[in-house]
Coordinates of C-alpha atoms (C1' of nucleotides) in Angstrom, one line a residue:
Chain A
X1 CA 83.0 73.4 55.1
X2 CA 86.1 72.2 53.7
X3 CA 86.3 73.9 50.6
X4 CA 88.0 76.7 52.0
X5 CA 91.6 75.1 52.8
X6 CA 92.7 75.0 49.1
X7 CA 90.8 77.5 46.8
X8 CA 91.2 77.2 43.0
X9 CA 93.3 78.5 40.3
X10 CA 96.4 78.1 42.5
X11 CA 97.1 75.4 44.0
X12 CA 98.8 76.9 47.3
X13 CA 97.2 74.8 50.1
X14 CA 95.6 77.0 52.9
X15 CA 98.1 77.7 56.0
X16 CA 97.0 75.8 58.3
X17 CA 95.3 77.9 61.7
X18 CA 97.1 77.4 64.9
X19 CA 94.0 79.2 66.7
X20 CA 91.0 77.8 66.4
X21 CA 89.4 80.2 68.3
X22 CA 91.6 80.9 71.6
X23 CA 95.1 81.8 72.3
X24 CA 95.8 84.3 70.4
X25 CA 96.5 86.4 73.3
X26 CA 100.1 87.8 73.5
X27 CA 100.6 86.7 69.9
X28 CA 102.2 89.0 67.8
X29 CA 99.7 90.9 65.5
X30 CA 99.8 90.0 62.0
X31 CA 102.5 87.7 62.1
X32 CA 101.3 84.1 61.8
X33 CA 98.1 84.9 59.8
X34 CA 97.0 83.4 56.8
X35 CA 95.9 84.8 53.7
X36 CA 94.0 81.8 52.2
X37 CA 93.1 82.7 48.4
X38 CA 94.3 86.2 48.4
X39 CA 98.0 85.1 48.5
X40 CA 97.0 83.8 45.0
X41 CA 95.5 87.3 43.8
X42 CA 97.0 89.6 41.5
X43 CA 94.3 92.2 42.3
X44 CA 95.4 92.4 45.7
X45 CA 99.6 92.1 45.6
X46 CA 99.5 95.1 43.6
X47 CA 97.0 97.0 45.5
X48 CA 99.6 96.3 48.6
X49 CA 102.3 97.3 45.8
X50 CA 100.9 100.8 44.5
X51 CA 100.6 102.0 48.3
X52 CA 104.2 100.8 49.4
X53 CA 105.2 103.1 45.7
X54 CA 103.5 105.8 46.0
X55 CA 103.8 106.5 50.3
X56 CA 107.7 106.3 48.3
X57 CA 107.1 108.5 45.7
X58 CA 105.3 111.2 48.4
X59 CA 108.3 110.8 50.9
X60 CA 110.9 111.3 48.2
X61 CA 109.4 114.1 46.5
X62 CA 108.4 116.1 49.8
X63 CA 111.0 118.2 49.1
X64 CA 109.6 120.1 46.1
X65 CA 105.7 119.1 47.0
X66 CA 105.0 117.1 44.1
X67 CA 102.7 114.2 44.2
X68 CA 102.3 111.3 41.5
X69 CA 99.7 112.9 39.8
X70 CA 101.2 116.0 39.7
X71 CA 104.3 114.5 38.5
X72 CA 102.4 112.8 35.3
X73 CA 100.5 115.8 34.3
X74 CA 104.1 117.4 34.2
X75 CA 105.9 115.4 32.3
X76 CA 103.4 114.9 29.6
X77 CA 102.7 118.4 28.7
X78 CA 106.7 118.7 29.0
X79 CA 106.8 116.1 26.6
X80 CA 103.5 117.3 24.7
X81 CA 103.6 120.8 24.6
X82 CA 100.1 122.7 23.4
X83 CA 98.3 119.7 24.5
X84 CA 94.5 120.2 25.4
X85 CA 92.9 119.2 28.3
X86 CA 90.8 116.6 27.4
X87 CA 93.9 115.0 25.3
X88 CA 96.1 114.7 28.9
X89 CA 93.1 113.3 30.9
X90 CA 92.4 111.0 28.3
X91 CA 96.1 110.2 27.9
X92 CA 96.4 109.9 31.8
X93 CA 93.2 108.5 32.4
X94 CA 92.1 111.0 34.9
X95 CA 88.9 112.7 34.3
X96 CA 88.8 116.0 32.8
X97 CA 86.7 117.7 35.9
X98 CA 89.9 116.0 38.3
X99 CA 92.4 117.8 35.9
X100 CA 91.0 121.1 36.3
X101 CA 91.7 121.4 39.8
X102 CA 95.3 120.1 39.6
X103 CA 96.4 122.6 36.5
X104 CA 95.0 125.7 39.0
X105 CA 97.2 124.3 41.6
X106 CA 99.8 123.9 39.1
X107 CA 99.1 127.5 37.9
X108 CA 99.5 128.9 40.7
X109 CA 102.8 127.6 41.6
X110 CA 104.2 129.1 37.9
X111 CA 104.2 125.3 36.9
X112 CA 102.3 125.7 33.8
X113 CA 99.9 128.1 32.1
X114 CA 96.9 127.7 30.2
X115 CA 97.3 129.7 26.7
X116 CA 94.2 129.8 24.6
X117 CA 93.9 128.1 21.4
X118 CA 94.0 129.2 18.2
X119 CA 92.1 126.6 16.1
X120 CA 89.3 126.0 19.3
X121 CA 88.6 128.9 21.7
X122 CA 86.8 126.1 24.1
X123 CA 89.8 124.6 24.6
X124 CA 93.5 125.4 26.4
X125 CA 96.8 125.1 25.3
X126 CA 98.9 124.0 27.9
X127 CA 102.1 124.5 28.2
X128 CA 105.0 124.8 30.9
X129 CA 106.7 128.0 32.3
X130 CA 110.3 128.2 32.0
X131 CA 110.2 128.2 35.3
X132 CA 108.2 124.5 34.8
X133 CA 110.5 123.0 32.6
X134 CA 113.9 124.0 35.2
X135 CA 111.7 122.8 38.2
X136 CA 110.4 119.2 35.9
X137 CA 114.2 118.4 35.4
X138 CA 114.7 118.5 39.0
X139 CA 111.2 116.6 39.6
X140 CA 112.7 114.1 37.2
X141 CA 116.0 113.5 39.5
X142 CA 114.1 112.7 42.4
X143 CA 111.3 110.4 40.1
X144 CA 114.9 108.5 39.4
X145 CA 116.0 108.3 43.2
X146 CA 112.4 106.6 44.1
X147 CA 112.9 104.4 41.3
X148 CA 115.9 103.3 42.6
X149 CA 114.2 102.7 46.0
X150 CA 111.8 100.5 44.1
X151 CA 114.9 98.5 42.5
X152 CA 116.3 98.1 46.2
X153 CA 112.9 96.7 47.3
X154 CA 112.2 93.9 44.8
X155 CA 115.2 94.0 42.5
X156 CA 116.9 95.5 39.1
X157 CA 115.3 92.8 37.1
X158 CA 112.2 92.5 38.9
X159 CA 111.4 95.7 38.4
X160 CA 112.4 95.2 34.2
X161 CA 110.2 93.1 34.4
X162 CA 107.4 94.2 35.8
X163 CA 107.7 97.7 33.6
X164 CA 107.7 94.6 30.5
X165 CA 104.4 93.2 31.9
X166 CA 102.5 96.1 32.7
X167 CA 104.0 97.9 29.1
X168 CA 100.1 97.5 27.8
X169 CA 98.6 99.3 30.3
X170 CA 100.5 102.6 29.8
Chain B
X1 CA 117.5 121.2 28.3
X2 CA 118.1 117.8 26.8
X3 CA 118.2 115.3 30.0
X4 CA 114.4 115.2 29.2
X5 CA 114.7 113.0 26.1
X6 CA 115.9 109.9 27.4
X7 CA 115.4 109.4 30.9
X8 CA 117.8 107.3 33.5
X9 CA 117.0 103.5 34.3
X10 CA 115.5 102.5 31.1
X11 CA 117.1 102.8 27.6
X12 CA 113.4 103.6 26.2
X13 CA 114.3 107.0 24.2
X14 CA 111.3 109.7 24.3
X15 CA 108.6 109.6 21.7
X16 CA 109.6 112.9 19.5
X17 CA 106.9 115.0 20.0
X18 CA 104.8 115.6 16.2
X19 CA 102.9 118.4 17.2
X20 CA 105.1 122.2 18.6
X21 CA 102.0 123.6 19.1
X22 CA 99.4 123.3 16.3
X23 CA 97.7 120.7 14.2
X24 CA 95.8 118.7 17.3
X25 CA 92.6 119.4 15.7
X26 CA 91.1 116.3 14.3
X27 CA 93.5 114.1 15.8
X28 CA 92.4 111.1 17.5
X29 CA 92.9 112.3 21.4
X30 CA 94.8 110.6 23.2
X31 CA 96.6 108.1 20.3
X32 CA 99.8 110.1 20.0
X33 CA 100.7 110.9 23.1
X34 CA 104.0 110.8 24.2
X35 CA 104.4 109.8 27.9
X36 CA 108.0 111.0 28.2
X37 CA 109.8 109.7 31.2
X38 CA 106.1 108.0 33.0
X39 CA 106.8 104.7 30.5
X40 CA 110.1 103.9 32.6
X41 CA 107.8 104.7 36.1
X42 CA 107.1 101.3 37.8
X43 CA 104.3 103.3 39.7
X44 CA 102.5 104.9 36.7
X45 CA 102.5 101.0 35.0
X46 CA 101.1 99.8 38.8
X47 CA 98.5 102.3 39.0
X48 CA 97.3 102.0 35.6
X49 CA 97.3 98.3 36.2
X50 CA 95.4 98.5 39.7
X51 CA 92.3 100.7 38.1
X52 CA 92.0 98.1 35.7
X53 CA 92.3 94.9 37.9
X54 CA 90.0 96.6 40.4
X55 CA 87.3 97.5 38.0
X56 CA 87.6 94.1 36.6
X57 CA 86.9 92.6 39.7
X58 CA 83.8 94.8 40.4
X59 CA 82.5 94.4 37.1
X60 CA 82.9 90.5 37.2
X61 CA 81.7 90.3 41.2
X62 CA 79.2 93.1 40.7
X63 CA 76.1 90.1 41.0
X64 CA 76.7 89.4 44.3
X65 CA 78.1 93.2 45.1
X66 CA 81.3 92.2 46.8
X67 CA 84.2 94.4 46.1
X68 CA 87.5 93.8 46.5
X69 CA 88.2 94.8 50.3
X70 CA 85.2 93.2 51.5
X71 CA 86.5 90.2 50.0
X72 CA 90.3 90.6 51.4
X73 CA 88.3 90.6 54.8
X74 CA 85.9 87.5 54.3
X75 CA 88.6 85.4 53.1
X76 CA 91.2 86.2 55.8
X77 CA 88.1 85.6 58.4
X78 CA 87.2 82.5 56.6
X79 CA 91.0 81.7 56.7
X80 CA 91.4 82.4 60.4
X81 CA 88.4 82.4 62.2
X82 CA 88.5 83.9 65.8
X83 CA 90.8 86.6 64.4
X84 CA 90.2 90.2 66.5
X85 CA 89.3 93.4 64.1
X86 CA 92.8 94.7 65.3
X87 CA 94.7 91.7 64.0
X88 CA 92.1 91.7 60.3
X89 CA 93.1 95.3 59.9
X90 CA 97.0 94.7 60.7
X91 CA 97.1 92.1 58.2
X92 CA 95.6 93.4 55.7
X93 CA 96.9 97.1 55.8
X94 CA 93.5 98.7 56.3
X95 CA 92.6 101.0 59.5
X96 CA 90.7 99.3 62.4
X97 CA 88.7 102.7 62.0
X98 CA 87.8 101.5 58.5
X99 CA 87.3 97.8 58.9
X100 CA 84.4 98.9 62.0
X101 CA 82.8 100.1 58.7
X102 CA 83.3 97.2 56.8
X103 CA 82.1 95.0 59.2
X104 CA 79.0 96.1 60.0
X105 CA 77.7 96.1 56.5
X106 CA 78.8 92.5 56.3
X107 CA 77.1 92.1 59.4
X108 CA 74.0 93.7 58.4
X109 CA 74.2 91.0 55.3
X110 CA 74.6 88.2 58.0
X111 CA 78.0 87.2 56.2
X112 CA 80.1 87.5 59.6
X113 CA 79.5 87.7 63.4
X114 CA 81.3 89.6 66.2
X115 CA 81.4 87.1 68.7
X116 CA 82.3 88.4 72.1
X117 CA 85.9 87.1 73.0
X118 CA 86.2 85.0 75.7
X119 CA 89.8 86.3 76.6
X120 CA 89.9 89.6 76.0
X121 CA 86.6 91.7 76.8
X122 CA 87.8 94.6 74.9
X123 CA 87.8 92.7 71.8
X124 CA 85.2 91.0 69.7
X125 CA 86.2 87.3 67.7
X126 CA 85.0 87.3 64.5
X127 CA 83.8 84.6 62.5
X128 CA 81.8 83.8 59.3
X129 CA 78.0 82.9 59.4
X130 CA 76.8 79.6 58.1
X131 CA 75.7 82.0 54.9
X132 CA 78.8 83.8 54.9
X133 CA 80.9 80.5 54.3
X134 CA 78.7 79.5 51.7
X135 CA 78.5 82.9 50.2
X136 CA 82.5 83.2 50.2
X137 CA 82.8 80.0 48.2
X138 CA 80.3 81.4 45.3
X139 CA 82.6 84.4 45.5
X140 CA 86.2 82.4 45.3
X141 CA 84.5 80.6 42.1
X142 CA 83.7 84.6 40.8
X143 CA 86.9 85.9 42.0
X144 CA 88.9 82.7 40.0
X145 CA 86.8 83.6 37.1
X146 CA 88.8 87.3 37.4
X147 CA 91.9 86.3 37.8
X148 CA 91.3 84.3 34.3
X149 CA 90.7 87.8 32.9
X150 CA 93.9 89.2 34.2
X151 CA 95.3 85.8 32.5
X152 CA 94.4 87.1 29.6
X153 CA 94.9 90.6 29.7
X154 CA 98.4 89.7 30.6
X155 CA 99.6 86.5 30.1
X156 CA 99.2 83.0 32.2
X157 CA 102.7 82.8 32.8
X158 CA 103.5 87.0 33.3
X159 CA 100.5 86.9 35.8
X160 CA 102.1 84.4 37.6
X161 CA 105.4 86.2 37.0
X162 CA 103.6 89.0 38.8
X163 CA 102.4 87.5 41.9
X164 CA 106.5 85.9 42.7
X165 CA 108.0 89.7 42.0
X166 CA 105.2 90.8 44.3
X167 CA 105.0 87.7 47.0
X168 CA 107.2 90.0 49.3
X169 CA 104.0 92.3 49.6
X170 CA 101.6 90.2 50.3
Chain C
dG1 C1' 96.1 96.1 95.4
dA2 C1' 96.1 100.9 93.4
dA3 C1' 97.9 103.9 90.0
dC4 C1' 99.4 104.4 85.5
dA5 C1' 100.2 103.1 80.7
dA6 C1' 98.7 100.5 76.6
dT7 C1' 95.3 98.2 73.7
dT8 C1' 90.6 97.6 71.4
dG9 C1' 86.6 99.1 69.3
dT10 C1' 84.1 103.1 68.0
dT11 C1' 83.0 107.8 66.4
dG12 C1' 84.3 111.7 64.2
dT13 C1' 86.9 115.0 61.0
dC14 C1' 89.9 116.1 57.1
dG15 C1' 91.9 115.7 52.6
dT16 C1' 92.3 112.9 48.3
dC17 C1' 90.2 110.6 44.6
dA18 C1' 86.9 108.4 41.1
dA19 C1' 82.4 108.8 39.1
dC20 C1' 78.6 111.5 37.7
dA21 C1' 75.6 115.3 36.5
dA22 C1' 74.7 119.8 35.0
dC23 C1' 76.0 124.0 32.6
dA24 C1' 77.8 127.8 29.3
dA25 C1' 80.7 128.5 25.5
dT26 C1' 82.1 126.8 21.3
dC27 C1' 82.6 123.7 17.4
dT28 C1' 80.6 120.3 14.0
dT29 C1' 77.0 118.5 11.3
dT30 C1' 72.9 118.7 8.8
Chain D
dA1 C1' 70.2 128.5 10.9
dA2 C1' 69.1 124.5 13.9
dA3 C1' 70.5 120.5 16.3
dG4 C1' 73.9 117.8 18.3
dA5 C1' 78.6 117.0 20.1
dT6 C1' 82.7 118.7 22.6
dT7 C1' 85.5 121.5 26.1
dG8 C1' 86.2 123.5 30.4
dT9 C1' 84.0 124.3 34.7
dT10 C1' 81.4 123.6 39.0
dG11 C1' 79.1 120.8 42.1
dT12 C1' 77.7 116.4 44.5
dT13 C1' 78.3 111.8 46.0
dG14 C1' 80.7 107.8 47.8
dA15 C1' 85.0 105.2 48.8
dC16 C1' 89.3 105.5 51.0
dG17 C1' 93.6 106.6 54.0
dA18 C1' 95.2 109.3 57.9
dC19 C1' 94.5 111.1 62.1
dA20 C1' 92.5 112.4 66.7
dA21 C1' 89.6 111.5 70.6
dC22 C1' 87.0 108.6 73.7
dA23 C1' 85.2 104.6 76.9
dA24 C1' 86.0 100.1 78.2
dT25 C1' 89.2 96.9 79.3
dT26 C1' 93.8 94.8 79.9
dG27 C1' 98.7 94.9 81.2
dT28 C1' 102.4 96.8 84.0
dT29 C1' 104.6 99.0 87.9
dC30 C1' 105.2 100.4 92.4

DNA sequence: GAACAATTGTTGTCGTCAACAACAATCTTT
DNA sequence: AAAGATTGTTGTTGACGACAACAATTGTTC
């Protein structure tokens, strides 16, 4: 039972419990808690990360109602115009039965439309509306301002960085 | 109509699109795809990162069926014993209406006790059963064994790179 | 000390999301 | 032409965050 005040891999030592099971009455909440090994875990800094980013991403785009999701499946078919539905979940890594869903809500805002293919009748072409492509540029603006917020919050070159690590994963 | 090409923050220039409209038929899905603006997002890189970490980590735990919350929770326990559920959920930004959930299927797998708090009748302590503490150090030797993958997805020195940008989430 | 407000654990609902499975229409392969 | 694979669609399931309500208990205020 004292394997637990340094776990492996990283050699940061256990902080050390003022409690050992009293007074922890009129303590602060979640101040003087330790994590033990999980201080030491990618899995979970980033899992803390992607909420603080996207509650950002939500609150800055509330304006115009678009969602990080919604904001990916934009800007590739901007960017990829007569794209299939299968190619942008694939590219995105969302499943194809998730995707249908978001292009009727997109639909029905006059975001994009779903024209039918020439070479494959199973398949859509998808494409923005004009009125897509003027609303995307304004999307874009705001996507800028939240990335700002995430330079603010761990700095310029932190966030380089990080963009430099992660570069195989997009 | 041409903010869209290069996109503020980065000096990444968009992938020109090779495809108007036709000529996606026997293409490889998902190899061409231009992601426009989304490679300069910290949040698409974060999220694409976190489904990859997380289903490492389930995949690599999945003998012992321990994912990555119910780890979060054992080792803080194990950390801190005594804590309240309030104070787990606080410090690790879940909902005390969640945690309830989580704890009584560890419970029902005799990993941690509610112990009735001496101090405070409202709240219960909770600690980790003889079994639990000897089941969280077979899991710290399974969850070091992840964070070698992530080494090597990304990088020994990036991954520690990682966890210093992110230390202020933590 | 009694009344009132705050906290803790619990239960419940709602909406989002990933992971599947099944299906019809269509394309590809043999 | 027949068999198999692909595409879009619908549906279900389970995990998860957010929120509201509640009883029991504690803290605060008069």
């Amino acid at each position: 039972m004292s394997s637990q005040t340094v776990h492996p891999g990283t050699g940061i030592p256990a902080r050390r419990k003022q409690s050992a099971k009293g007074s922890q009455r009129h303590i602060d909440p979640g101040a003087e808690i330790g994590l033990d090994a999980l201080a030491g875990h990618a899995g979970y800094a980033v899992r803390r990360f992607q909420l603080w980013i996207f509650q950002d991403f939500i609150r800055t785009l509330a304006a115009v109602d678009i969602k990080p999701t919604q904001y990916s499946v934009l800007t590739v078919i901007g960017a990829n115009p007569g794209l299939s539905q299968m190619a942008v979940a694939k590219r995105l890594g969302i499943e194809r039965a998730r995707l249908v869903h978001l292009l009727d809500s997109l639909e029905r805002r006059r975001l994009v439309k779903r024209v039918q293919s020439a070479t494959d009748r199973r398949s859509h072409a998808l494409h923005l509306t004009a009125q897509g492509q003027e609303s995307l540029r304004k999307f874009k603006r705001l996507a800028a301002e939240h990335e700002r917020h995430v330079s603010d919050k761990i700095g310029k070159e932190n966030r380089e960085r990080l963009l430099q690590i992660l570069s195989c994963f997009t």
